XYZ file of C-alpha atoms in Angstrom:
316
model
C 67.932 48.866 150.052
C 71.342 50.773 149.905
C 72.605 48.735 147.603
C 69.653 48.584 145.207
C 70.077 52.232 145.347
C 73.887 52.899 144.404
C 73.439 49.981 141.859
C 70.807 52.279 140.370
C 73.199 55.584 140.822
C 76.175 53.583 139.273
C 73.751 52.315 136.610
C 72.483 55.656 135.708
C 75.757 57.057 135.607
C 76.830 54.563 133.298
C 74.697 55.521 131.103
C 75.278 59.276 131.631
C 78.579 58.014 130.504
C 77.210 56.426 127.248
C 75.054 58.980 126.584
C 77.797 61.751 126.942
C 79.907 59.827 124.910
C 77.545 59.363 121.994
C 76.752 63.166 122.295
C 80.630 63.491 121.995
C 80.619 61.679 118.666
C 78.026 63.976 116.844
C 79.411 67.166 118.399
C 82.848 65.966 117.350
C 81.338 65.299 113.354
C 79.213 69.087 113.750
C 82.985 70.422 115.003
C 84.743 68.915 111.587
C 82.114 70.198 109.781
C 82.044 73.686 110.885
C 85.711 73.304 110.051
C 85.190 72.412 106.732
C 82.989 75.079 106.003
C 85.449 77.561 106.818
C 83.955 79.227 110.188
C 87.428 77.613 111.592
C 91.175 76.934 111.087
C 93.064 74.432 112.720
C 96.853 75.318 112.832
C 98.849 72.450 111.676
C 101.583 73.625 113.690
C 100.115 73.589 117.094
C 96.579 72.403 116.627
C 94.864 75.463 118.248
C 91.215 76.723 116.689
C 91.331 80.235 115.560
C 88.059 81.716 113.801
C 88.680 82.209 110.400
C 88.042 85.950 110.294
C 90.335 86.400 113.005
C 93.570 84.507 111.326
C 92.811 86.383 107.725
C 92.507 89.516 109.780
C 95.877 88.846 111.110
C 97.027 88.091 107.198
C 97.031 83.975 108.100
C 99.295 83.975 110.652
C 98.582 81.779 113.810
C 98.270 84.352 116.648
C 99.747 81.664 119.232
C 102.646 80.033 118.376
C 103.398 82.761 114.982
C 102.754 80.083 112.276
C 102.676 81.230 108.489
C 99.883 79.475 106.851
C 100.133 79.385 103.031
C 98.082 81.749 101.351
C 97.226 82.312 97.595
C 97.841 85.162 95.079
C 94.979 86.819 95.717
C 95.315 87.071 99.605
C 98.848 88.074 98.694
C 98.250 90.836 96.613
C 95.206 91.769 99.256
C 97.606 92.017 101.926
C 100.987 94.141 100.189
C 98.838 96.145 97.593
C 96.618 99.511 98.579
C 93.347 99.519 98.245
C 92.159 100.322 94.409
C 96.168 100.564 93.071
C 96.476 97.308 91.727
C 96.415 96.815 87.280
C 96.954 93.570 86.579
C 98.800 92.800 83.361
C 99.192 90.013 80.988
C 96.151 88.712 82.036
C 95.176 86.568 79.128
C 98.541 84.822 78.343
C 97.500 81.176 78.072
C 99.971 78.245 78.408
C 100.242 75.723 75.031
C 101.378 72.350 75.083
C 104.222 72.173 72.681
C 105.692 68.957 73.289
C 102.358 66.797 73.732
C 103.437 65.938 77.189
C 101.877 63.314 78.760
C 102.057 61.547 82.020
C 99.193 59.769 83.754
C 96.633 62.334 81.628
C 97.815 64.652 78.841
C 99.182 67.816 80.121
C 97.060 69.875 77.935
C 94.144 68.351 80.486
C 95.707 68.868 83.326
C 96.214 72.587 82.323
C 92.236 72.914 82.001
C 91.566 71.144 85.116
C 93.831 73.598 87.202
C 92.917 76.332 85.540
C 88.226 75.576 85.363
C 88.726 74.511 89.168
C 90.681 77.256 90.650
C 89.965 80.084 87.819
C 93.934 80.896 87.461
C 95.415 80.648 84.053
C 98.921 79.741 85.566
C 101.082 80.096 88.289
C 101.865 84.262 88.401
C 99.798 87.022 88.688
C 101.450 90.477 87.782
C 100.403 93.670 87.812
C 101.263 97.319 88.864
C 100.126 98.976 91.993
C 101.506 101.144 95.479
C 102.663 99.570 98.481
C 102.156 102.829 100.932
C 101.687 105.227 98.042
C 104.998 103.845 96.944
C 104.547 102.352 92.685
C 105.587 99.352 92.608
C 105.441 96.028 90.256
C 104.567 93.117 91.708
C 104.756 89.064 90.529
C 102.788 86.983 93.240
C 103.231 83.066 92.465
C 100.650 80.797 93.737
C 101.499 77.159 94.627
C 98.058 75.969 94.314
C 98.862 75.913 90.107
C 100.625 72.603 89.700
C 103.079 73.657 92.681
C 103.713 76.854 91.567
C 106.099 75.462 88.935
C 107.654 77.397 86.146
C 106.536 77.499 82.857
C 106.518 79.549 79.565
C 103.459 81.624 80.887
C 105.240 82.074 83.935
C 108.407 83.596 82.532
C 106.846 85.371 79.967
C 104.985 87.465 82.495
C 107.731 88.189 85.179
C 110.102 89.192 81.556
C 107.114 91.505 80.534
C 107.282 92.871 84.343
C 110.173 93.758 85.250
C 110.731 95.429 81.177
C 107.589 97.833 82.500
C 109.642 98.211 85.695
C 112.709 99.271 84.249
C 110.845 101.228 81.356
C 108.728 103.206 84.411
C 111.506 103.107 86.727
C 109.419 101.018 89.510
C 111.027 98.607 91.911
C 110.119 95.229 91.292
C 109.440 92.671 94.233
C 108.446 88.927 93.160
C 106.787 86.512 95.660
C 108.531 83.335 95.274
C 106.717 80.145 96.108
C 107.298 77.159 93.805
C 108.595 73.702 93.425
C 110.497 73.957 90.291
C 110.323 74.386 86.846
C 107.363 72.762 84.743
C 108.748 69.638 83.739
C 105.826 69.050 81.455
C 107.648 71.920 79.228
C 110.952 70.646 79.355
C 113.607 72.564 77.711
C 111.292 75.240 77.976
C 110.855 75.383 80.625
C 114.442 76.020 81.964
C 114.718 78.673 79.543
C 112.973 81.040 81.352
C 115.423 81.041 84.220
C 118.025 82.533 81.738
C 114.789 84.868 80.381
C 114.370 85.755 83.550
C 117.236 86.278 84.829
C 118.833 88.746 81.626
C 115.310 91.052 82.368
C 116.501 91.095 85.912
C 120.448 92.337 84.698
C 118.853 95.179 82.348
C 116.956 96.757 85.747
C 120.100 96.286 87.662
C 122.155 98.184 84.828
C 118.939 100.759 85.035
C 120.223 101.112 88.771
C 116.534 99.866 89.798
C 115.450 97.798 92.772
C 114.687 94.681 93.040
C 113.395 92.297 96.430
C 112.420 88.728 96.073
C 110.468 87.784 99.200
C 110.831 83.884 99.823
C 107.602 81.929 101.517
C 107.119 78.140 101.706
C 108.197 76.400 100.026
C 110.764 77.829 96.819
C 112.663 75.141 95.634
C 114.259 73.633 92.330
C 114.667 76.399 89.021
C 112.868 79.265 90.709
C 115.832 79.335 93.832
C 118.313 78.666 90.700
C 117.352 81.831 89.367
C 115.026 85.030 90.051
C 114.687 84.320 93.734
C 118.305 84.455 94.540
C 119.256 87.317 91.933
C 117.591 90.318 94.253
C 119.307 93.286 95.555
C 117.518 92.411 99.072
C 116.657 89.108 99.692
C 113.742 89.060 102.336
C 111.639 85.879 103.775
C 109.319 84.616 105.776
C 109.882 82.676 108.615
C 110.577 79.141 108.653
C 109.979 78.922 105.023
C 111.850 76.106 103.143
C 114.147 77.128 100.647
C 116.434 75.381 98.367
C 117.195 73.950 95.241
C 117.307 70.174 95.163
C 115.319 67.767 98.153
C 116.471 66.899 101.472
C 116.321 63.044 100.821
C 118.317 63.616 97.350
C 121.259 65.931 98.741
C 121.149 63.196 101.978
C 121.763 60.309 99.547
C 124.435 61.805 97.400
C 126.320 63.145 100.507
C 125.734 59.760 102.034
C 125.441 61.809 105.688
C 122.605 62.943 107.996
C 121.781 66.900 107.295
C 120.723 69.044 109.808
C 117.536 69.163 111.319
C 117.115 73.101 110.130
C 118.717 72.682 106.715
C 116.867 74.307 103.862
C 114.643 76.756 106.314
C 114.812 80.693 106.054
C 117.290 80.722 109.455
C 119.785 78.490 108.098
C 120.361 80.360 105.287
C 120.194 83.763 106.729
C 122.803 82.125 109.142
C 124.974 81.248 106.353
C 124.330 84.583 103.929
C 122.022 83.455 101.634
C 119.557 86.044 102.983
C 119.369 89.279 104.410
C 116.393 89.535 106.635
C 113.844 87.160 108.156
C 110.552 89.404 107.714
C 106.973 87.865 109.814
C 104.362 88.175 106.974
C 102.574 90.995 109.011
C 105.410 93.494 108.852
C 106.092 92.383 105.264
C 104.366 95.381 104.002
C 105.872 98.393 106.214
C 109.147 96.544 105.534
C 108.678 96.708 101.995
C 108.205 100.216 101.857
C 110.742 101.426 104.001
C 113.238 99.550 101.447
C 111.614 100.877 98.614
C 111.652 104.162 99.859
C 115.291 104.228 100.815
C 116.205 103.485 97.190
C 113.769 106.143 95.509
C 115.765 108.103 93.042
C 117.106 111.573 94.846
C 115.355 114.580 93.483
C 117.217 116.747 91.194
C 117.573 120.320 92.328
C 118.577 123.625 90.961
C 121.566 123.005 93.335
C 122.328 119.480 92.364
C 121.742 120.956 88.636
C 124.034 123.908 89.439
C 127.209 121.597 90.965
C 127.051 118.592 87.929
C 127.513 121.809 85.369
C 130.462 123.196 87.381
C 132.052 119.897 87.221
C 131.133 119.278 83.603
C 132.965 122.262 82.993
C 136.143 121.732 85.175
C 136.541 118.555 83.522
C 135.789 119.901 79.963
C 138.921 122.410 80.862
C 141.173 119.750 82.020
């Protein structure tokens, strides 16, 4: 009778088992899709759940182990800008095809397809806005648009910023996130490093900041050029930066690179930036810089002392 008994227990706990395990399964599926609908994030570097309102409330970054998820241009400019400062500019430069590129599907395509399923028209967004009450003029890239690569439309704009920078005396600071120039646009394409770059030499002449801030990843043209031209060169941790790949740069030295090569600490190590900034100080940071290298006021004083040496040099 015992034994009919426990035979009975272990047989009903066996199926306890099955059951639970089946309930498992759909709870698992309802769990992926809660996920999916965006109720959840998953951090890819330590796996731990955080709601989703949570992690954008502290601006993406994983509040256990200090991960920076990638975020777009929009969150970007959410996060640095003040509230109902930001003026977007050059908002309807469209990119052309002028060499009738085409790869696996003509480039002009692929340009629609970016731009009708994420509604960007390229890979910046400029505009003007404060950062604290501070003016400032601000380039956000956004890796989402064919890997943030550089194109015309994409050199074009940062030119036309930093020329209303210098021209209102702002400080400029350009998010950097890319994997390149557009090879689609060639020649072109490299040209605007050189564009770029000669904008960038007429604010420095204007004795006008400038801070590229580097995130993950900015690689190839963009690292070749704007992103390593800044008076104050800020990132964000862990971010990989560089010009060409790990693999390539392993094959032409023909020797194993270190595990940290390319991230944000081995080059601040070696000089190639100044500061290591988390993404949630990003803004104070930002401002304290920018207000450090506001323009003195001119005072009677001040007014008073560059006559008096005007005029002992004028006697000399």
């Amino acid at each position: 009778m015992a034994n009919n008994e426990e035979s009975r227990g272990l047989k009903s706990l066996l199926d306890w088992f099955a059951n639970r395990r089946k309930s498992g399964s759909i709870s698992v599926e309802r769990q992926e899709r809660e996920i999916a609908d965006g109720l959840w994030n998953k951090c890819p570097k330590c796996g731990v759940l955080t709601y989703a309102k949570d992690l954008r409330a502290n601006q993406m970054v994983c509040t256990e182990c200090g991960h920076h998820n990638r975020v777009d241009s929009d969150e970007r400019i959410r996060q640095l800008i003040d509230a109902n400062t930001w003026k977007p500019i050059d908002e309807n430069l469209l990119p052309a095809d002028p060499l009738q590129f085409r790869d696996r599907k003509p480039y002009s395509d692929r340009l629609r397809e970016t731009q009708e399923k994420l509604g960007l028209i390229d890979a910046v967004k400029t505009g003007l806005g404060e950062i604290n009450n501070l003016p400032i003029a601000l380039g956000v890239m956004d890796f989402r648009f064919m890997g943030g690569s550089m194109g015309s439309v994409v050199g074009e704009k940062l030119t036309r910023l930093i020329e209303q920078a210098t021209q209102r005396r702002y400080a400029v600071v350009i998010v950097c996130t890319s994997g390149g120039a557009r090879m689609q646009e060639g020649m072109l394409s490299l040209m605007q490093m050189a564009k770029i770059s000669a904008a960038l030499q007429r604010h420095r002449d204007a004795r006008l900041l400038y801070i590229p801030v580097l995130t993950n990843p900015t690689t190839g043209g963009v690292t070749a050029s704007f992103a390593m031209l800044g008076d104050i060169i800020l990132a964000e941790p862990k971010a990989m930066i560089g010009f060409a790949g790990r693999r390539v740069i392993e094959q032409t030295l023909r020797e194993k690179l270190p595990d940290d090569f390319q991230t944000a600490e081995d080059l601040l190590k070696h000089g190639f930036v100044d500061d290591i900034v988390p993404r949630t100080q990003l803004k104070n940071t930002l401002a304290q810089l920018i207000s450090l290298h506001q323009p003195a006021p001119t005072t009677p004083h001040m007014v008073l002392w560059e006559t008096r040496s005007l005029s002992s040099t004028a006697v000399e």
